[in-house]
Coordinates of C-alpha atoms in Angstrom, one line a residue:
M1 CA -21.1 5.1 8.4
L2 CA -18.7 5.1 5.4
R3 CA -19.4 7.5 2.6
I4 CA -18.4 6.9 -1.0
Q5 CA -19.3 8.9 -4.1
A6 CA -19.3 8.5 -7.8
F7 CA -16.9 10.9 -9.5
R8 CA -16.3 12.3 -13.0
G9 CA -12.6 11.8 -13.3
L10 CA -10.0 11.1 -15.9
R11 CA -9.2 7.6 -17.3
P12 CA -6.9 6.3 -20.0
A13 CA -8.0 6.0 -23.7
P14 CA -8.7 2.3 -24.1
S15 CA -6.0 1.8 -26.7
L16 CA -3.4 3.3 -24.3
V17 CA -4.5 1.8 -21.0
S18 CA -1.6 -0.7 -20.6
E19 CA 0.9 2.1 -21.3
V20 CA -0.7 4.8 -19.1
A21 CA -1.3 2.5 -16.0
C22 CA 1.9 2.1 -14.0
V23 CA 3.2 0.7 -10.7
P24 CA 2.7 2.8 -7.6
Y25 CA 5.3 5.6 -7.2
D26 CA 6.6 4.3 -3.9
V27 CA 7.6 0.7 -5.0
V28 CA 10.3 1.9 -7.5
D29 CA 13.2 4.2 -7.2
R30 CA 14.3 6.8 -9.8
E31 CA 16.3 4.4 -11.9
E32 CA 13.6 1.7 -11.9
S33 CA 10.9 4.3 -12.8
A34 CA 13.0 5.6 -15.7
A35 CA 13.5 2.1 -17.0
L36 CA 9.8 1.2 -16.8
A37 CA 8.8 4.4 -18.5
A38 CA 11.5 4.2 -21.3
G39 CA 9.8 4.3 -24.7
K40 CA 6.4 4.9 -23.0
P41 CA 5.6 8.6 -23.3
H42 CA 2.1 8.1 -21.9
S43 CA 3.2 6.3 -18.7
L44 CA 1.8 8.0 -15.6
L45 CA 5.3 7.6 -14.2
H46 CA 6.1 10.8 -16.1
V47 CA 3.7 12.4 -13.7
D48 CA 4.1 10.5 -10.4
R49 CA 7.9 10.4 -10.8
A50 CA 8.5 13.4 -13.0
E51 CA 12.2 13.6 -12.0
I52 CA 12.8 10.9 -14.6
D53 CA 12.4 13.6 -17.3
L54 CA 14.9 15.9 -15.7
P55 CA 18.7 15.7 -15.3
A56 CA 19.8 12.8 -13.1
D57 CA 21.2 15.1 -10.4
T58 CA 17.8 16.9 -9.9
D59 CA 16.6 17.1 -6.3
P60 CA 13.3 15.0 -6.4
Y61 CA 11.7 17.5 -4.1
S62 CA 12.7 20.6 -6.1
D63 CA 10.2 23.1 -7.7
A64 CA 11.2 21.8 -11.1
V65 CA 9.9 18.3 -10.4
Y66 CA 6.4 19.4 -9.5
A67 CA 6.3 21.8 -12.4
K68 CA 7.3 19.1 -14.7
A69 CA 4.7 16.7 -13.2
R70 CA 2.0 19.3 -13.9
A71 CA 3.2 19.9 -17.5
N72 CA 3.3 16.2 -18.2
F73 CA -0.2 15.7 -16.6
L74 CA -1.7 18.4 -18.8
A75 CA 0.1 17.0 -21.9
L76 CA -1.5 13.5 -21.3
Q77 CA -4.9 15.2 -21.3
A78 CA -4.1 17.4 -24.3
D79 CA -3.0 14.5 -26.5
G80 CA -6.0 12.3 -25.6
A81 CA -4.1 9.7 -23.5
L82 CA -6.3 10.7 -20.6
I83 CA -10.0 11.4 -21.3
R84 CA -12.7 12.9 -19.1
E85 CA -15.6 10.8 -18.1
T86 CA -19.0 12.0 -19.5
G87 CA -20.6 11.6 -16.1
P88 CA -20.0 10.4 -12.5
C89 CA -18.9 6.8 -12.2
V90 CA -17.6 4.2 -9.9
Y91 CA -15.6 1.2 -11.2
L92 CA -14.9 -2.4 -10.4
Y93 CA -11.2 -3.2 -10.4
Q94 CA -10.2 -6.9 -10.6
Q95 CA -6.7 -8.1 -10.2
R96 CA -5.5 -11.6 -11.0
M97 CA -2.1 -12.8 -9.8
G98 CA -1.6 -16.5 -10.6
G99 CA -4.5 -18.2 -8.8
H100 CA -5.3 -15.2 -6.6
I101 CA -8.2 -12.9 -7.6
Q102 CA -9.4 -9.8 -5.8
V103 CA -12.1 -7.4 -6.8
G104 CA -12.5 -3.9 -5.4
I105 CA -14.7 -0.8 -5.9
A106 CA -12.8 2.2 -7.2
T107 CA -14.5 5.4 -5.9
V108 CA -13.8 8.5 -3.8
C109 CA -14.0 8.6 0.0
H110 CA -14.6 11.7 2.2
I111 CA -11.6 13.2 4.1
E112 CA -13.8 13.7 7.2
D113 CA -14.3 10.0 7.4
Y114 CA -10.5 9.6 7.7
E115 CA -10.4 12.4 10.3
R116 CA -13.1 10.8 12.3
D117 CA -11.6 7.3 12.2
I118 CA -14.4 5.9 10.1
I119 CA -11.4 5.1 7.8
K120 CA -8.9 3.7 10.2
K121 CA -5.2 3.7 9.9
H122 CA -2.5 1.4 11.4
E123 CA 0.8 3.1 10.4
K124 CA 2.7 6.2 11.2
T125 CA 3.6 8.4 8.2
R126 CA 7.0 10.0 7.5
R127 CA 6.8 13.8 7.2
D128 CA 9.1 14.0 4.2
K129 CA 7.1 11.5 2.2
E130 CA 3.8 13.1 3.2
D131 CA 5.1 16.5 2.3
D132 CA 6.1 15.3 -1.2
R133 CA 2.7 13.7 -2.0
T134 CA 0.9 16.7 -0.5
R135 CA 2.7 19.0 -2.8
L136 CA 2.2 16.8 -5.9
I137 CA -1.6 16.3 -5.2
G138 CA -1.9 20.1 -4.6
T139 CA 0.1 21.0 -7.8
L140 CA -2.0 18.7 -10.0
S141 CA -5.3 19.2 -8.2
A142 CA -5.7 15.4 -8.7
D143 CA -5.2 12.0 -7.0
T144 CA -3.3 9.9 -9.6
G145 CA -2.9 6.8 -7.4
P146 CA -5.6 5.2 -5.4
V147 CA -5.4 4.4 -1.7
F148 CA -5.9 0.7 -0.9
L149 CA -8.7 0.2 1.6
T150 CA -10.4 -2.8 3.0
Y151 CA -13.7 -3.5 4.8
R152 CA -15.4 -6.5 6.4
D153 CA -17.2 -8.5 3.8
S154 CA -20.8 -7.6 2.8
A155 CA -23.0 -10.1 1.0
P156 CA -25.2 -7.3 -0.6
I157 CA -22.1 -5.6 -2.0
D158 CA -20.8 -8.9 -3.2
A159 CA -24.1 -9.5 -5.1
L160 CA -23.9 -6.2 -6.8
V161 CA -20.3 -6.7 -7.8
A162 CA -21.1 -10.2 -9.3
A163 CA -24.0 -8.7 -11.3
V164 CA -21.7 -6.0 -12.8
Q165 CA -19.1 -8.5 -13.8
K166 CA -21.5 -10.2 -16.2
D167 CA -21.1 -7.1 -18.4
A168 CA -18.2 -6.6 -20.8
P169 CA -15.3 -4.8 -19.1
L170 CA -14.0 -1.4 -20.0
Y171 CA -10.3 -2.5 -19.7
D172 CA -8.7 -5.9 -19.6
F173 CA -4.9 -6.2 -20.0
T174 CA -2.0 -8.1 -18.5
A175 CA 0.9 -6.0 -17.2
P176 CA 4.6 -6.9 -17.9
D177 CA 4.8 -8.5 -14.4
G178 CA 2.1 -11.0 -15.3
I179 CA -0.7 -9.5 -13.3
Q180 CA -4.0 -9.2 -15.1
H181 CA -6.1 -6.0 -14.6
T182 CA -9.8 -5.8 -15.5
V183 CA -12.0 -2.8 -15.0
W184 CA -15.8 -2.4 -15.3
R185 CA -17.4 1.1 -15.5
V186 CA -20.5 1.6 -13.4
A187 CA -22.3 4.8 -14.6
G188 CA -23.8 6.6 -11.6
G189 CA -23.1 3.8 -9.2
E190 CA -26.0 4.6 -7.0
S191 CA -26.6 1.1 -5.8
L192 CA -23.1 0.6 -4.7
V193 CA -23.0 4.0 -3.1
E194 CA -26.2 3.1 -1.2
K195 CA -24.9 -0.2 0.0
F196 CA -21.7 1.2 1.4
R197 CA -23.8 3.3 3.8
D198 CA -24.2 0.1 5.7
V199 CA -20.4 -0.4 6.0
P200 CA -19.5 1.0 9.5
V201 CA -15.7 1.4 8.9
A202 CA -12.9 0.8 6.4
Y203 CA -9.2 0.3 6.9
V204 CA -6.2 1.7 5.1
A205 CA -4.4 -1.4 3.9
D206 CA -1.7 0.3 1.8
G207 CA -1.2 4.0 1.0
H208 CA -1.1 5.8 4.4
H209 CA 1.0 8.6 2.9
R210 CA -1.3 9.1 0.0
T211 CA -4.3 9.2 2.3
A212 CA -2.7 11.7 4.8
S213 CA -1.5 13.9 1.9
A214 CA -5.0 14.0 0.3
V215 CA -6.5 14.9 3.6
R216 CA -3.9 17.7 4.0
V217 CA -4.7 19.1 0.6
G218 CA -8.4 19.0 1.3
R219 CA -7.9 20.9 4.6
E220 CA -5.8 23.5 2.8
R221 CA -8.4 24.1 0.1
R222 CA -11.1 24.2 2.8
E223 CA -9.3 26.9 4.7
K224 CA -8.9 29.0 1.5
N225 CA -12.5 28.7 0.5
P226 CA -14.8 31.1 2.4
N227 CA -17.8 29.4 0.9
H228 CA -16.8 25.8 1.8
T229 CA -19.7 23.4 2.1
G230 CA -18.0 20.0 2.5
N231 CA -19.2 18.7 -0.8
E232 CA -16.5 20.1 -3.0
D233 CA -14.3 17.6 -4.9
Y234 CA -11.3 18.5 -2.8
N235 CA -13.1 16.9 0.1
W236 CA -12.8 13.5 -1.5
F237 CA -9.9 11.2 -2.3
L238 CA -9.4 8.3 -4.6
A239 CA -9.6 4.8 -3.2
V240 CA -10.2 1.2 -4.1
L241 CA -12.2 -0.8 -1.4
F242 CA -11.7 -4.6 -1.2
P243 CA -13.5 -7.1 0.9
A244 CA -11.1 -8.3 3.6
S245 CA -11.5 -12.0 2.7
Q246 CA -10.0 -11.5 -0.7
L247 CA -6.8 -9.8 0.3
Q248 CA -3.4 -11.4 0.1
I249 CA -0.8 -10.3 2.6
L250 CA 2.7 -11.6 2.0
P251 CA 5.4 -11.7 4.7
Y252 CA 7.8 -8.8 5.2
N253 CA 11.1 -10.5 5.9
R254 CA 14.2 -9.2 7.7
A255 CA 17.9 -9.5 7.2
V256 CA 20.6 -8.1 9.6
K257 CA 24.1 -7.2 8.5
D258 CA 26.0 -8.5 11.5
L259 CA 25.7 -10.5 14.8
N260 CA 26.3 -7.5 17.0
G261 CA 29.8 -8.7 17.9
L262 CA 28.6 -12.2 18.9
S263 CA 30.1 -15.4 17.7
K264 CA 27.7 -17.7 15.9
S265 CA 27.6 -20.1 18.9
D266 CA 27.0 -17.4 21.4
F267 CA 24.3 -15.9 19.1
L268 CA 22.5 -19.3 18.8
D269 CA 22.7 -19.8 22.6
A270 CA 21.0 -16.4 23.1
V271 CA 18.3 -17.2 20.5
A272 CA 17.7 -20.6 22.2
R273 CA 16.9 -18.7 25.5
A274 CA 14.3 -16.6 23.7
F275 CA 12.7 -19.2 21.4
T276 CA 12.1 -22.9 21.1
V277 CA 14.6 -23.6 18.3
T278 CA 14.3 -26.5 15.8
P279 CA 17.4 -27.2 13.7
N280 CA 17.2 -28.2 10.0
A281 CA 13.8 -26.5 9.6
N282 CA 12.3 -25.6 6.2
D283 CA 12.4 -22.0 5.0
T284 CA 8.8 -21.0 5.4
P285 CA 6.7 -20.8 8.6
V286 CA 3.2 -22.3 8.3
R287 CA 1.4 -20.5 11.1
P288 CA 1.6 -17.5 13.5
G289 CA 4.1 -18.0 16.3
E290 CA 6.7 -19.5 13.9
I291 CA 9.7 -17.8 12.4
R292 CA 12.4 -19.2 10.2
M293 CA 16.1 -18.1 10.6
V294 CA 18.9 -18.7 8.1
L295 CA 22.4 -18.6 9.5
D296 CA 25.6 -20.0 7.9
G297 CA 23.6 -21.9 5.3
A298 CA 21.2 -23.6 7.6
W299 CA 17.6 -22.9 8.5
H300 CA 16.4 -22.9 12.1
G301 CA 12.8 -22.9 13.3
L302 CA 12.0 -20.3 16.0
A303 CA 8.7 -20.8 17.9
W304 CA 7.2 -18.5 20.5
R305 CA 3.9 -17.8 22.2
P306 CA 2.6 -14.4 23.3
A307 CA 1.1 -14.0 26.7
A308 CA -2.6 -14.9 27.0
D309 CA -3.5 -11.3 27.8
A310 CA -1.3 -9.8 25.1
D311 CA -2.6 -6.8 23.1
P312 CA -3.0 -7.1 19.3
I313 CA 0.5 -5.5 18.7
S314 CA 2.2 -7.9 21.1
R315 CA 0.8 -10.9 19.3
L316 CA 2.4 -10.1 16.0
D317 CA 5.4 -12.2 14.9
V318 CA 7.3 -9.1 13.9
T319 CA 6.8 -7.8 17.4
G320 CA 8.0 -11.1 18.9
L321 CA 11.1 -11.1 16.7
Q322 CA 11.8 -7.5 17.6
D323 CA 11.3 -7.7 21.3
R324 CA 12.9 -11.1 21.9
L325 CA 15.8 -11.1 19.4
L326 CA 16.4 -8.0 17.2
A327 CA 16.6 -5.5 20.1
P328 CA 18.0 -7.5 23.0
I329 CA 20.4 -9.8 21.1
L330 CA 21.3 -7.9 17.9
G331 CA 21.0 -4.4 19.2
I332 CA 18.4 -3.2 16.6
D333 CA 16.5 -0.9 19.0
D334 CA 14.7 1.1 16.3
P335 CA 14.2 -0.8 13.0
R336 CA 12.8 2.4 11.5
T337 CA 16.2 4.1 11.6
S338 CA 18.8 1.3 12.0
K339 CA 21.2 1.0 9.0
R340 CA 22.0 -2.6 10.0
I341 CA 18.6 -4.1 9.1
D342 CA 17.1 -4.6 5.6
F343 CA 13.4 -5.4 4.9
I344 CA 12.7 -7.8 2.0
G345 CA 9.2 -8.2 0.6
G346 CA 7.8 -11.7 0.7
I347 CA 7.1 -11.5 -3.1
R348 CA 10.8 -12.2 -3.5
G349 CA 10.7 -15.5 -1.5
P350 CA 13.0 -17.0 1.1
G351 CA 15.6 -17.6 -1.6
E352 CA 16.4 -13.9 -1.5
L353 CA 17.3 -14.3 2.2
V354 CA 19.6 -17.2 1.5
K355 CA 21.2 -15.0 -1.2
A356 CA 21.7 -12.2 1.2
V357 CA 23.4 -14.4 3.8
D358 CA 25.5 -16.4 1.3
S359 CA 26.8 -13.3 -0.3
G360 CA 27.9 -11.9 3.0
K361 CA 25.6 -8.9 2.7
S362 CA 23.8 -10.1 5.8
A363 CA 24.9 -12.3 8.6
V364 CA 21.4 -13.6 9.5
A365 CA 17.9 -13.4 8.0
F366 CA 14.4 -14.2 9.1
S367 CA 11.5 -15.6 7.1
M368 CA 8.2 -14.4 8.6
Y369 CA 4.6 -15.7 8.6
P370 CA 2.5 -12.9 7.1
T371 CA 0.4 -10.6 9.3
T372 CA -3.2 -11.4 8.8
V373 CA -6.0 -9.0 7.7
E374 CA -7.8 -9.7 10.9
Q375 CA -4.7 -8.7 12.9
L376 CA -4.4 -5.5 10.9
M377 CA -8.1 -4.6 11.6
A378 CA -7.8 -5.5 15.3
I379 CA -4.8 -3.2 15.6
A380 CA -6.6 -0.3 13.8
D381 CA -9.7 -0.9 16.0
A382 CA -7.5 -0.7 19.1
N383 CA -6.1 2.6 17.8
Q384 CA -2.6 1.1 17.8
I385 CA 0.2 1.5 15.3
M386 CA 1.8 -1.5 13.7
P387 CA 5.6 -2.0 13.8
P388 CA 7.4 -0.8 10.6
K389 CA 7.3 -3.1 7.6
S390 CA 4.6 -5.5 9.0
T391 CA 2.6 -6.0 5.8
W392 CA 3.3 -6.5 2.1
F393 CA 0.2 -6.5 0.0
E394 CA 0.2 -8.2 -3.4
P395 CA -0.8 -7.5 -6.0
K396 CA -0.3 -3.7 -5.9
L397 CA -2.8 -1.3 -7.4
R398 CA -1.8 0.3 -10.7
S399 CA -1.9 4.1 -10.8
G400 CA -3.6 5.9 -13.7
L401 CA -6.6 3.6 -14.4
F402 CA -8.8 6.2 -12.8
I403 CA -7.9 9.7 -11.7
H404 CA -9.8 12.0 -9.4
T405 CA -9.5 15.7 -10.1
F406 CA -10.7 18.7 -8.1

C-alpha cells in the first residue's frame, strides 16, 4: 500500500508567500523566468532557475548555476523568507481556476514505492532533464517543487479533508495568472497518513523528471550511508496527491509546419482515406474519437474508431492522429525529435492554432480532445508509456509553498 509521511520542512513566511511561490521551473524558459522574478528577490525562481541571476550566456547546466541556486536557497532561509516548521506536518493544497477547484494533500512519499510501481508512471524521461534536477536536488538537499500525483477517490480521505477545510487556512492568495491558492496546515497529520495506507497505488500525473531525480538522489545517498535504514529523509520526496475525479486535463494540440510536399487537395484526399471527414466543423472536439483540423482557414472534423480489442495506448486520440495521419501522411515518424511539429497546450485554446496557420508558421494544426484521467491510469496499470505530449494539467502546482529537506 502507499506510504506517506508528515515532514518538518520549510515554508514561506506568511507575508511573503505570494512572492516566494512560483510557477514550476519547466513551464517557463530563462527569459520568462527572469521576467517573472524581476523585482521579487524572494521568488523561488532564483533557486529553481538560478541562471537568471548570472550572465545571459551562462550554460544553464554549469557548476556556477547550481552553486548560485544553493547560495540563493540559503539566503532565503537566512533572511526569513523561508521558515522551518516547528514539527512534522502535512498540508491541504486547494487551487481554484475559474469554476474548477481541486484539493490535494501535500506530503512526502517513499522512493521505494516509486521503484516498486506502487507509484506508477506513464512517461519516459529525458536524461538531460533528469540529470539537471538530480544535480539541483542533490546540491540543495531539498525538493523545492512537488510532484503531482493522483489516486482513485477515497470517501474516508474526502471526509478528513472536508473537516480540515473548516479551519482557517495558513495561506490564501491569488497569483498573477488569476489562480487562487489556499493552504491548510495539519500538524502531525496522523489521520491522513493512516487513511492513505488503504490506497493501493498512486499515479504520477505531472512531474516525471522530478520524481525520477528525487529517486536517484535517494539512491545515491543510500549507497553512501553505511548505516542506511530506509527511514532517512532522503528516502522521501515531496508530492501533492489529488483524487482523480477532481483533476482537469486540457488537450495538448499539434501544429505541423508543412504538408510534406503534398498539395492541399492531395493532403485532404489522404486524410479522407484515414478518417471520416466533416467539413465546416467547429474548432473543439466534444468526445474521444474526434479531432478537429484547421487548414487554409477552415475547420474539418476528423472521426475515427479504434479496434474493439485495442490496448489503452491505441485508444488514445493522439495515437490515432499519429498512426493514421502524422506518420503516414505528413512524415512525422518521431514526434519526440521532429522539428516540423509543435505542441501547443490547450490552455491557449484553438485560437492559437488558427493564429499559427494564418501566420504561415504552420501549414495545418489539430485540436484534440483531452486524454482522460481514466485513460492515464489504465495505461500506467498496463505498464505502458504514453505518447509524448499527451496530457496538459491545469492548474499547475506552485513551487515553494512547502519544501522538503534532507
